PDB file of C-alpha atoms in Angstrom:
ATOM      1  CA  UNK A   9     -60.619 -51.272  14.377  1.00  0.00           C
ATOM      2  CA  UNK A  10     -63.185 -48.301  14.005  1.00  0.00           C
ATOM      3  CA  UNK A  11     -64.320 -47.017  10.757  1.00  0.00           C
ATOM      4  CA  UNK A  12     -64.850 -43.422  10.327  1.00  0.00           C
ATOM      5  CA  UNK A  13     -68.013 -42.838  10.645  1.00  0.00           C
ATOM      6  CA  UNK A  14     -70.109 -40.676   7.153  1.00  0.00           C
ATOM      7  CA  UNK A  15     -70.087 -37.560   6.253  1.00  0.00           C
ATOM      8  CA  UNK A  16     -73.298 -36.318   7.343  1.00  0.00           C
ATOM      9  CA  UNK A  17     -75.565 -33.814   6.374  1.00  0.00           C
ATOM     10  CA  UNK A  18     -78.120 -32.185   7.578  1.00  0.00           C
ATOM     11  CA  UNK A  19     -81.298 -31.379   4.463  1.00  0.00           C
ATOM     12  CA  UNK A  20     -84.148 -28.775   5.549  1.00  0.00           C
ATOM     13  CA  UNK A  21     -86.332 -28.825   2.820  1.00  0.00           C
ATOM     14  CA  UNK A  22     -90.442 -30.197   1.709  1.00  0.00           C
ATOM     15  CA  UNK A  23     -91.073 -33.560   1.829  1.00  0.00           C
ATOM     16  CA  UNK A  24     -93.432 -34.965  -0.270  1.00  0.00           C
ATOM     17  CA  UNK A  25     -95.749 -38.485   0.545  1.00  0.00           C
ATOM     18  CA  UNK A  26     -95.548 -39.006  -3.390  1.00  0.00           C
ATOM     19  CA  UNK A  27     -93.080 -38.309  -5.984  1.00  0.00           C
ATOM     20  CA  UNK A  28     -89.667 -36.592  -5.689  1.00  0.00           C
ATOM     21  CA  UNK A  29     -88.709 -33.150  -4.263  1.00  0.00           C
ATOM     22  CA  UNK A  30     -87.656 -31.566  -1.993  1.00  0.00           C
ATOM     23  CA  UNK A  31     -85.972 -33.965   0.586  1.00  0.00           C
ATOM     24  CA  UNK A  32     -88.247 -36.739  -1.008  1.00  0.00           C
ATOM     25  CA  UNK A  33     -85.417 -35.646  -4.507  1.00  0.00           C
ATOM     26  CA  UNK A  34     -81.655 -35.165  -2.424  1.00  0.00           C
ATOM     27  CA  UNK A  35     -81.637 -37.418   0.236  1.00  0.00           C
ATOM     28  CA  UNK A  36     -81.638 -41.681  -1.138  1.00  0.00           C
ATOM     29  CA  UNK A  37     -79.068 -39.958  -4.030  1.00  0.00           C
ATOM     30  CA  UNK A  38     -76.873 -38.084  -0.822  1.00  0.00           C
ATOM     31  CA  UNK A  39     -77.578 -42.208   1.619  1.00  0.00           C
ATOM     32  CA  UNK A  40     -76.466 -44.378  -1.691  1.00  0.00           C
ATOM     33  CA  UNK A  41     -73.081 -41.878  -2.357  1.00  0.00           C
ATOM     34  CA  UNK A  42     -72.216 -43.257   1.481  1.00  0.00           C
ATOM     35  CA  UNK A  43     -73.637 -39.868   3.450  1.00  0.00           C
ATOM     36  CA  UNK A  44     -74.784 -40.299   5.949  1.00  0.00           C
ATOM     37  CA  UNK A  45     -78.398 -37.862   5.775  1.00  0.00           C
ATOM     38  CA  UNK A  46     -80.003 -36.070   9.386  1.00  0.00           C
ATOM     39  CA  UNK A  47     -83.774 -35.241   6.882  1.00  0.00           C
ATOM     40  CA  UNK A  48     -85.717 -31.627   8.841  1.00  0.00           C
ATOM     41  CA  UNK A  49     -88.962 -30.944   6.594  1.00  0.00           C
ATOM     42  CA  UNK A  50     -90.203 -27.565   6.186  1.00  0.00           C
ATOM     43  CA  UNK A  51     -93.293 -28.625   4.633  1.00  0.00           C
ATOM     44  CA  UNK A  52     -95.247 -31.783   4.640  1.00  0.00           C
ATOM     45  CA  UNK A  53     -97.023 -32.468   1.381  1.00  0.00           C
ATOM     46  CA  UNK A  54     -98.901 -35.203  -0.579  1.00  0.00           C
ATOM     47  CA  UNK A  55     -97.741 -34.007  -3.781  1.00  0.00           C
ATOM     48  CA  UNK A  56     -95.709 -31.634  -5.669  1.00  0.00           C
ATOM     49  CA  UNK A  57     -98.230 -28.725  -6.607  1.00  0.00           C
ATOM     50  CA  UNK A  58     -98.504 -29.991 -10.275  1.00  0.00           C
ATOM     51  CA  UNK A  59    -101.392 -32.389  -9.662  1.00  0.00           C
ATOM     52  CA  UNK A  60    -104.890 -32.019  -9.711  1.00  0.00           C
ATOM     53  CA  UNK A  61    -104.910 -31.922  -5.572  1.00  0.00           C
ATOM     54  CA  UNK A  62    -102.588 -31.082  -3.048  1.00  0.00           C
ATOM     55  CA  UNK A  63    -102.497 -31.862   0.668  1.00  0.00           C
ATOM     56  CA  UNK A  64    -100.524 -31.141   3.348  1.00  0.00           C
ATOM     57  CA  UNK A  65     -99.043 -28.074   5.197  1.00  0.00           C
ATOM     58  CA  UNK A  66     -95.849 -25.946   6.549  1.00  0.00           C
ATOM     59  CA  UNK A  67     -95.433 -27.560   9.659  1.00  0.00           C
ATOM     60  CA  UNK A  68     -96.642 -25.116  12.335  1.00  0.00           C
ATOM     61  CA  UNK A  69     -93.414 -23.019  13.056  1.00  0.00           C
ATOM     62  CA  UNK A  70     -93.314 -24.368  16.974  1.00  0.00           C
ATOM     63  CA  UNK A  71     -93.428 -28.470  15.528  1.00  0.00           C
ATOM     64  CA  UNK A  72     -90.434 -27.213  13.032  1.00  0.00           C
ATOM     65  CA  UNK A  73     -88.770 -25.146  16.911  1.00  0.00           C
ATOM     66  CA  UNK A  74     -89.557 -28.616  19.048  1.00  0.00           C
ATOM     67  CA  UNK A  75     -87.220 -30.348  15.082  1.00  0.00           C
ATOM     68  CA  UNK A  76     -84.656 -28.217  15.226  1.00  0.00           C
ATOM     69  CA  UNK A  77     -83.968 -28.570  19.458  1.00  0.00           C
ATOM     70  CA  UNK A  78     -83.960 -32.230  18.513  1.00  0.00           C
ATOM     71  CA  UNK A  79     -80.973 -31.717  16.189  1.00  0.00           C
ATOM     72  CA  UNK A  80     -79.194 -29.643  18.949  1.00  0.00           C
ATOM     73  CA  UNK A  81     -79.823 -31.917  21.761  1.00  0.00           C
ATOM     74  CA  UNK A  82     -78.297 -34.683  18.690  1.00  0.00           C
ATOM     75  CA  UNK A  83     -75.784 -32.774  18.271  1.00  0.00           C
ATOM     76  CA  UNK A  84     -76.062 -33.168  14.809  1.00  0.00           C
ATOM     77  CA  UNK A  85     -74.644 -29.023  14.368  1.00  0.00           C
ATOM     78  CA  UNK A  86     -71.138 -29.709  15.785  1.00  0.00           C
ATOM     79  CA  UNK A  87     -70.567 -32.842  13.962  1.00  0.00           C
ATOM     80  CA  UNK A  88     -72.275 -32.265  10.309  1.00  0.00           C
ATOM     81  CA  UNK A  89     -69.567 -31.640   7.710  1.00  0.00           C
ATOM     82  CA  UNK A  90     -72.790 -30.123   5.296  1.00  0.00           C
ATOM     83  CA  UNK A  91     -75.646 -28.383   5.552  1.00  0.00           C
ATOM     84  CA  UNK A  92     -78.229 -27.802   2.745  1.00  0.00           C
ATOM     85  CA  UNK A  93     -81.711 -26.058   2.465  1.00  0.00           C
ATOM     86  CA  UNK A  94     -84.244 -25.910  -0.312  1.00  0.00           C
ATOM     87  CA  UNK A  95     -87.807 -25.141  -0.485  1.00  0.00           C
ATOM     88  CA  UNK A  96     -89.647 -23.173   2.617  1.00  0.00           C
ATOM     89  CA  UNK A  97     -92.476 -22.399   3.518  1.00  0.00           C
ATOM     90  CA  UNK A  98     -93.557 -19.458   5.807  1.00  0.00           C
ATOM     91  CA  UNK A  99     -91.854 -16.458   6.169  1.00  0.00           C
ATOM     92  CA  UNK A 100     -91.989 -18.072  10.044  1.00  0.00           C
ATOM     93  CA  UNK A 101     -89.570 -20.711   9.351  1.00  0.00           C
ATOM     94  CA  UNK A 102     -87.352 -19.125   7.376  1.00  0.00           C
ATOM     95  CA  UNK A 103     -86.455 -16.675   9.772  1.00  0.00           C
ATOM     96  CA  UNK A 104     -85.703 -19.213  12.829  1.00  0.00           C
ATOM     97  CA  UNK A 105     -83.688 -21.213   9.460  1.00  0.00           C
ATOM     98  CA  UNK A 106     -81.394 -18.818   9.607  1.00  0.00           C
ATOM     99  CA  UNK A 107     -81.036 -18.443  13.561  1.00  0.00           C
ATOM    100  CA  UNK A 108     -80.008 -22.057  13.100  1.00  0.00           C
ATOM    101  CA  UNK A 109     -77.153 -22.229   9.850  1.00  0.00           C
ATOM    102  CA  UNK A 110     -76.126 -19.100  11.780  1.00  0.00           C
ATOM    103  CA  UNK A 111     -75.352 -21.113  15.653  1.00  0.00           C
ATOM    104  CA  UNK A 112     -74.997 -24.313  13.006  1.00  0.00           C
ATOM    105  CA  UNK A 113     -72.018 -22.332  11.551  1.00  0.00           C
ATOM    106  CA  UNK A 114     -71.070 -20.796  15.033  1.00  0.00           C
ATOM    107  CA  UNK A 115     -70.251 -23.741  16.476  1.00  0.00           C
ATOM    108  CA  UNK A 116     -69.100 -25.906  13.814  1.00  0.00           C
ATOM    109  CA  UNK A 117     -66.164 -23.479  12.355  1.00  0.00           C
ATOM    110  CA  UNK A 118     -65.740 -26.730   9.941  1.00  0.00           C
ATOM    111  CA  UNK A 119     -69.510 -26.521   8.524  1.00  0.00           C
ATOM    112  CA  UNK A 120     -70.288 -25.609   4.395  1.00  0.00           C
ATOM    113  CA  UNK A 121     -73.726 -24.357   3.602  1.00  0.00           C
ATOM    114  CA  UNK A 122     -74.790 -25.094   0.634  1.00  0.00           C
ATOM    115  CA  UNK A 123     -78.592 -22.066  -0.052  1.00  0.00           C
ATOM    116  CA  UNK A 124     -81.480 -24.551  -3.244  1.00  0.00           C
ATOM    117  CA  UNK A 125     -82.954 -20.305  -2.872  1.00  0.00           C
ATOM    118  CA  UNK A 126     -86.027 -21.931  -4.273  1.00  0.00           C
ATOM    119  CA  UNK A 127     -88.687 -19.381  -4.540  1.00  0.00           C
ATOM    120  CA  UNK A 128     -89.345 -19.192  -9.009  1.00  0.00           C
ATOM    121  CA  UNK A 129     -89.095 -19.740 -11.918  1.00  0.00           C
ATOM    122  CA  UNK A 130     -88.986 -17.604 -15.688  1.00  0.00           C
ATOM    123  CA  UNK A 131     -92.290 -18.924 -16.925  1.00  0.00           C
ATOM    124  CA  UNK A 132     -94.205 -19.373 -13.189  1.00  0.00           C
ATOM    125  CA  UNK A 133     -92.556 -16.054 -11.650  1.00  0.00           C
ATOM    126  CA  UNK A 134     -92.219 -15.790  -8.030  1.00  0.00           C
ATOM    127  CA  UNK A 135     -94.044 -18.924  -5.864  1.00  0.00           C
ATOM    128  CA  UNK A 136     -93.043 -18.260  -2.378  1.00  0.00           C
ATOM    129  CA  UNK A 137     -93.837 -14.040  -0.263  1.00  0.00           C
ATOM    130  CA  UNK A 138     -91.970 -11.012  -1.049  1.00  0.00           C
ATOM    131  CA  UNK A 139     -90.513 -11.406   2.625  1.00  0.00           C
ATOM    132  CA  UNK A 140     -89.408 -14.698   1.867  1.00  0.00           C
ATOM    133  CA  UNK A 141     -87.609 -13.586  -0.783  1.00  0.00           C
ATOM    134  CA  UNK A 142     -85.982 -11.030   1.399  1.00  0.00           C
ATOM    135  CA  UNK A 143     -84.361 -13.984   4.417  1.00  0.00           C
ATOM    136  CA  UNK A 144     -83.038 -15.681   1.666  1.00  0.00           C
ATOM    137  CA  UNK A 145     -81.124 -12.169  -0.254  1.00  0.00           C
ATOM    138  CA  UNK A 146     -80.614 -10.555   3.746  1.00  0.00           C
ATOM    139  CA  UNK A 147     -80.019 -13.752   6.021  1.00  0.00           C
ATOM    140  CA  UNK A 148     -79.216 -17.276   4.745  1.00  0.00           C
ATOM    141  CA  UNK A 149     -77.508 -16.476   1.076  1.00  0.00           C
ATOM    142  CA  UNK A 150     -74.685 -13.803   3.091  1.00  0.00           C
ATOM    143  CA  UNK A 151     -74.313 -17.105   5.498  1.00  0.00           C
ATOM    144  CA  UNK A 152     -73.722 -19.431   3.260  1.00  0.00           C
ATOM    145  CA  UNK A 153     -71.110 -20.878   1.056  1.00  0.00           C
ATOM    146  CA  UNK A 154     -72.264 -22.842  -2.211  1.00  0.00           C
ATOM    147  CA  UNK A 155     -75.197 -21.512  -3.831  1.00  0.00           C
ATOM    148  CA  UNK A 156     -77.746 -22.862  -6.658  1.00  0.00           C
ATOM    149  CA  UNK A 157     -79.935 -20.816  -7.885  1.00  0.00           C
ATOM    150  CA  UNK A 158     -81.492 -20.599 -10.935  1.00  0.00           C
ATOM    151  CA  UNK A 159     -81.011 -18.728 -13.164  1.00  0.00           C
ATOM    152  CA  UNK A 160     -84.642 -16.740 -12.501  1.00  0.00           C
ATOM    153  CA  UNK A 161     -83.045 -16.566  -8.784  1.00  0.00           C
ATOM    154  CA  UNK A 162     -79.656 -15.395  -9.366  1.00  0.00           C
ATOM    155  CA  UNK A 163     -80.962 -12.211 -10.589  1.00  0.00           C
ATOM    156  CA  UNK A 164     -84.538 -11.422  -8.749  1.00  0.00           C
ATOM    157  CA  UNK A 165     -81.821 -11.917  -5.541  1.00  0.00           C
ATOM    158  CA  UNK A 166     -79.127  -9.710  -7.568  1.00  0.00           C
ATOM    159  CA  UNK A 167     -80.771  -7.056  -9.336  1.00  0.00           C
ATOM    160  CA  UNK A 168     -79.427  -8.728 -12.145  1.00  0.00           C
ATOM    161  CA  UNK A 169     -79.683  -9.404 -15.686  1.00  0.00           C
ATOM    162  CA  UNK A 170     -78.414 -13.272 -16.551  1.00  0.00           C
ATOM    163  CA  UNK A 171     -76.850 -12.187 -20.215  1.00  0.00           C
ATOM    164  CA  UNK A 172     -73.972 -12.847 -20.251  1.00  0.00           C
ATOM    165  CA  UNK A 173     -70.130 -13.446 -18.150  1.00  0.00           C
ATOM    166  CA  UNK A 174     -69.817  -9.605 -17.038  1.00  0.00           C
ATOM    167  CA  UNK A 175     -73.572 -10.544 -15.771  1.00  0.00           C
ATOM    168  CA  UNK A 176     -72.755 -13.442 -14.251  1.00  0.00           C
ATOM    169  CA  UNK A 177     -69.735 -11.572 -12.035  1.00  0.00           C
ATOM    170  CA  UNK A 178     -71.511  -8.936 -10.763  1.00  0.00           C
ATOM    171  CA  UNK A 179     -74.192 -11.199  -9.744  1.00  0.00           C
ATOM    172  CA  UNK A 180     -72.509 -13.327  -7.585  1.00  0.00           C
ATOM    173  CA  UNK A 181     -70.761  -9.722  -5.609  1.00  0.00           C
ATOM    174  CA  UNK A 182     -74.011  -8.651  -5.379  1.00  0.00           C
ATOM    175  CA  UNK A 183     -75.738 -11.407  -3.777  1.00  0.00           C
ATOM    176  CA  UNK A 184     -72.876 -11.671  -0.792  1.00  0.00           C
ATOM    177  CA  UNK A 185     -72.105 -14.947  -0.026  1.00  0.00           C
ATOM    178  CA  UNK A 186     -70.482 -15.896   2.834  1.00  0.00           C
ATOM    179  CA  UNK A 187     -66.242 -15.069   2.786  1.00  0.00           C
ATOM    180  CA  UNK A 188     -65.536 -17.975   0.181  1.00  0.00           C
ATOM    181  CA  UNK A 189     -68.887 -17.977  -1.495  1.00  0.00           C
ATOM    182  CA  UNK A 190     -69.501 -19.056  -4.495  1.00  0.00           C
ATOM    183  CA  UNK A 191     -72.180 -19.236  -7.362  1.00  0.00           C
ATOM    184  CA  UNK A 192     -73.103 -22.060  -9.288  1.00  0.00           C
ATOM    185  CA  UNK A 193     -76.728 -20.206 -11.972  1.00  0.00           C
ATOM    186  CA  UNK A 194     -78.023 -23.084 -13.376  1.00  0.00           C
ATOM    187  CA  UNK A 195     -80.145 -23.989 -16.507  1.00  0.00           C
ATOM    188  CA  UNK A 196     -78.317 -20.593 -17.936  1.00  0.00           C
ATOM    189  CA  UNK A 197     -79.309 -19.792 -21.792  1.00  0.00           C
ATOM    190  CA  UNK A 198     -75.891 -17.935 -22.151  1.00  0.00           C
ATOM    191  CA  UNK A 199     -75.683 -14.684 -25.636  1.00  0.00           C
ATOM    192  CA  UNK A 200     -73.308 -17.455 -26.560  1.00  0.00           C
ATOM    193  CA  UNK A 201     -74.132 -20.630 -24.763  1.00  0.00           C
ATOM    194  CA  UNK A 202     -73.933 -22.920 -27.364  1.00  0.00           C
ATOM    195  CA  UNK A 203     -77.337 -23.890 -29.384  1.00  0.00           C
ATOM    196  CA  UNK A 204     -79.598 -26.201 -27.638  1.00  0.00           C
ATOM    197  CA  UNK A 205     -77.482 -26.590 -24.330  1.00  0.00           C
ATOM    198  CA  UNK A 206     -78.072 -24.531 -21.108  1.00  0.00           C
ATOM    199  CA  UNK A 207     -75.000 -23.834 -18.987  1.00  0.00           C
ATOM    200  CA  UNK A 208     -74.356 -24.485 -15.530  1.00  0.00           C
ATOM    201  CA  UNK A 209     -71.531 -21.234 -14.658  1.00  0.00           C
ATOM    202  CA  UNK A 210     -69.388 -21.137 -11.351  1.00  0.00           C
ATOM    203  CA  UNK A 211     -69.161 -17.892  -9.634  1.00  0.00           C
ATOM    204  CA  UNK A 212     -66.482 -17.611  -7.380  1.00  0.00           C
ATOM    205  CA  UNK A 213     -62.903 -16.251  -6.062  1.00  0.00           C
ATOM    206  CA  UNK A 214     -60.749 -18.116  -8.299  1.00  0.00           C
ATOM    207  CA  UNK A 215     -63.388 -16.412 -11.247  1.00  0.00           C
ATOM    208  CA  UNK A 216     -65.320 -17.923 -13.744  1.00  0.00           C
ATOM    209  CA  UNK A 217     -66.126 -21.771 -15.862  1.00  0.00           C
ATOM    210  CA  UNK A 218     -68.865 -22.891 -18.461  1.00  0.00           C
ATOM    211  CA  UNK A 219     -70.384 -25.903 -17.805  1.00  0.00           C
ATOM    212  CA  UNK A 220     -72.768 -26.491 -20.692  1.00  0.00           C
ATOM    213  CA  UNK A 221     -75.364 -29.809 -21.437  1.00  0.00           C
ATOM    214  CA  UNK A 222     -77.378 -30.355 -24.005  1.00  0.00           C
ATOM    215  CA  UNK A 223     -80.935 -28.986 -23.579  1.00  0.00           C
ATOM    216  CA  UNK A 224     -83.410 -31.670 -23.060  1.00  0.00           C
ATOM    217  CA  UNK A 225     -86.747 -31.370 -24.465  1.00  0.00           C
ATOM    218  CA  UNK A 226     -88.658 -31.637 -20.639  1.00  0.00           C
ATOM    219  CA  UNK A 227     -88.940 -29.506 -17.374  1.00  0.00           C
ATOM    220  CA  UNK A 228     -89.913 -31.453 -14.142  1.00  0.00           C
ATOM    221  CA  UNK A 229     -90.194 -30.789 -10.483  1.00  0.00           C
ATOM    222  CA  UNK A 230     -87.097 -32.458  -8.617  1.00  0.00           C
ATOM    223  CA  UNK A 231     -84.049 -31.633 -11.160  1.00  0.00           C
ATOM    224  CA  UNK A 232     -82.924 -28.687  -8.811  1.00  0.00           C
ATOM    225  CA  UNK A 233     -82.785 -30.050  -5.927  1.00  0.00           C
ATOM    226  CA  UNK A 234     -81.888 -33.322  -6.858  1.00  0.00           C
ATOM    227  CA  UNK A 235     -78.979 -31.231  -8.242  1.00  0.00           C
ATOM    228  CA  UNK A 236     -78.053 -29.480  -5.169  1.00  0.00           C
ATOM    229  CA  UNK A 237     -78.403 -32.734  -4.215  1.00  0.00           C
ATOM    230  CA  UNK A 238     -75.847 -33.481  -6.089  1.00  0.00           C
ATOM    231  CA  UNK A 239     -73.007 -31.520  -5.837  1.00  0.00           C
ATOM    232  CA  UNK A 240     -72.914 -32.419  -1.928  1.00  0.00           C
ATOM    233  CA  UNK A 241     -72.463 -36.387  -2.473  1.00  0.00           C
ATOM    234  CA  UNK A 242     -70.052 -35.018  -4.871  1.00  0.00           C
ATOM    235  CA  UNK A 243     -67.835 -33.019  -2.654  1.00  0.00           C
ATOM    236  CA  UNK A 244     -68.258 -35.355   0.472  1.00  0.00           C
ATOM    237  CA  UNK A 245     -66.510 -37.962  -2.012  1.00  0.00           C
ATOM    238  CA  UNK A 246     -63.305 -35.999  -2.065  1.00  0.00           C
ATOM    239  CA  UNK A 247     -64.959 -34.955  -5.750  1.00  0.00           C
ATOM    240  CA  UNK A 248     -63.028 -30.797  -7.090  1.00  0.00           C
ATOM    241  CA  UNK A 249     -66.458 -28.790  -8.268  1.00  0.00           C
ATOM    242  CA  UNK A 250     -66.016 -28.824 -11.136  1.00  0.00           C
ATOM    243  CA  UNK A 251     -66.319 -32.189 -11.431  1.00  0.00           C
ATOM    244  CA  UNK A 252     -69.079 -32.347  -8.834  1.00  0.00           C
ATOM    245  CA  UNK A 253     -70.566 -29.441 -10.591  1.00  0.00           C
ATOM    246  CA  UNK A 254     -70.550 -31.150 -14.165  1.00  0.00           C
ATOM    247  CA  UNK A 255     -71.330 -35.010 -12.611  1.00  0.00           C
ATOM    248  CA  UNK A 256     -74.495 -33.788 -11.088  1.00  0.00           C
ATOM    249  CA  UNK A 257     -75.311 -31.937 -14.223  1.00  0.00           C
ATOM    250  CA  UNK A 258     -74.878 -35.544 -15.664  1.00  0.00           C
ATOM    251  CA  UNK A 259     -77.221 -37.458 -13.345  1.00  0.00           C
ATOM    252  CA  UNK A 260     -79.677 -34.965 -12.928  1.00  0.00           C
ATOM    253  CA  UNK A 261     -80.259 -35.242 -16.921  1.00  0.00           C
ATOM    254  CA  UNK A 262     -80.301 -39.278 -17.239  1.00  0.00           C
ATOM    255  CA  UNK A 263     -82.675 -39.034 -14.481  1.00  0.00           C
ATOM    256  CA  UNK A 264     -84.791 -36.116 -16.090  1.00  0.00           C
ATOM    257  CA  UNK A 265     -84.359 -38.434 -18.657  1.00  0.00           C
ATOM    258  CA  UNK A 266     -85.929 -41.848 -17.190  1.00  0.00           C
ATOM    259  CA  UNK A 267     -88.958 -39.801 -15.982  1.00  0.00           C
ATOM    260  CA  UNK A 268     -90.000 -38.255 -19.574  1.00  0.00           C
ATOM    261  CA  UNK A 269     -90.202 -41.560 -21.224  1.00  0.00           C
ATOM    262  CA  UNK A 270     -91.941 -43.715 -18.896  1.00  0.00           C
ATOM    263  CA  UNK A 271     -93.736 -40.168 -18.338  1.00  0.00           C
ATOM    264  CA  UNK A 272     -93.770 -38.962 -15.017  1.00  0.00           C
ATOM    265  CA  UNK A 273     -94.278 -35.988 -13.311  1.00  0.00           C
ATOM    266  CA  UNK A 274     -90.953 -34.960 -11.914  1.00  0.00           C
ATOM    267  CA  UNK A 275     -87.642 -37.030 -11.674  1.00  0.00           C
ATOM    268  CA  UNK A 276     -87.882 -40.167 -11.141  1.00  0.00           C
ATOM    269  CA  UNK A 277     -84.815 -42.388  -9.214  1.00  0.00           C
ATOM    270  CA  UNK A 278     -85.345 -45.442  -9.849  1.00  0.00           C
ATOM    271  CA  UNK A 279     -83.911 -46.181 -13.025  1.00  0.00           C
ATOM    272  CA  UNK A 280     -80.655 -48.953 -13.083  1.00  0.00           C
ATOM    273  CA  UNK A 281     -77.716 -46.720 -14.549  1.00  0.00           C
ATOM    274  CA  UNK A 282     -78.912 -43.444 -12.255  1.00  0.00           C
ATOM    275  CA  UNK A 283     -78.489 -46.262  -8.941  1.00  0.00           C
ATOM    276  CA  UNK A 284     -75.409 -47.238 -10.499  1.00  0.00           C
ATOM    277  CA  UNK A 285     -73.618 -44.476 -10.895  1.00  0.00           C
ATOM    278  CA  UNK A 286     -74.535 -42.994  -7.022  1.00  0.00           C
ATOM    279  CA  UNK A 287     -72.360 -45.917  -5.588  1.00  0.00           C
ATOM    280  CA  UNK A 288     -69.531 -44.440  -7.241  1.00  0.00           C
ATOM    281  CA  UNK A 289     -69.749 -40.598  -6.355  1.00  0.00           C
TER     282      UNK A 289
END
């Protein structure tokens, strides 16, 4: 008797030789949770930019377009359950991704798209060109069934403050997500957040829900990429959205805590407890 194939995820984001950011943080957890992953790189770097040197480059637009063409030739958009986008290395590639996502959703009405608009944070500010942020706001987010910006990105893209629950509701409306789309704003510290906690706030058609978690004394690259991948893994394995978000929070916190214990410069995926938990999603 034949078995049903596992859910397929197309994951379009950065790739590094060393460390765990972008697809190098996202692919393994989704595979360990039992998903099939087609990873398409937007950039190939030696490591994340926090190290003393950085090698590699964004993919040239013609090469990136060729990889997208290959995905169509293999029928990936037509049979995928999820499409995820993260860090994008150039304005040209951002436009190609918007075209690809729109075409994929038209060809496969059951495809769900998670847009993680990786573009900045409170301390460094915006670290992509403003034109690229504009494509995220005007072309990619309106296609998104789920969006996972951090609180800086949510504020920048929506033009709204992130201080209260009504602010989050206003931001969700301003982002103009796809019909029925849901905002998951991460790393929120609201006026009434529990002391020493960060919150993920879900704002969607069914209202708002708050999901606080103790704030760790560490912030490392790759955490957001891992968090988004774990949400997709949970949802693809049948969890409700709130369950998927809380599971993703707990597992991301575990990866951060382990990285802090061993002095790593980004999230680490090798902790035995973390790996074992992935099998239960």
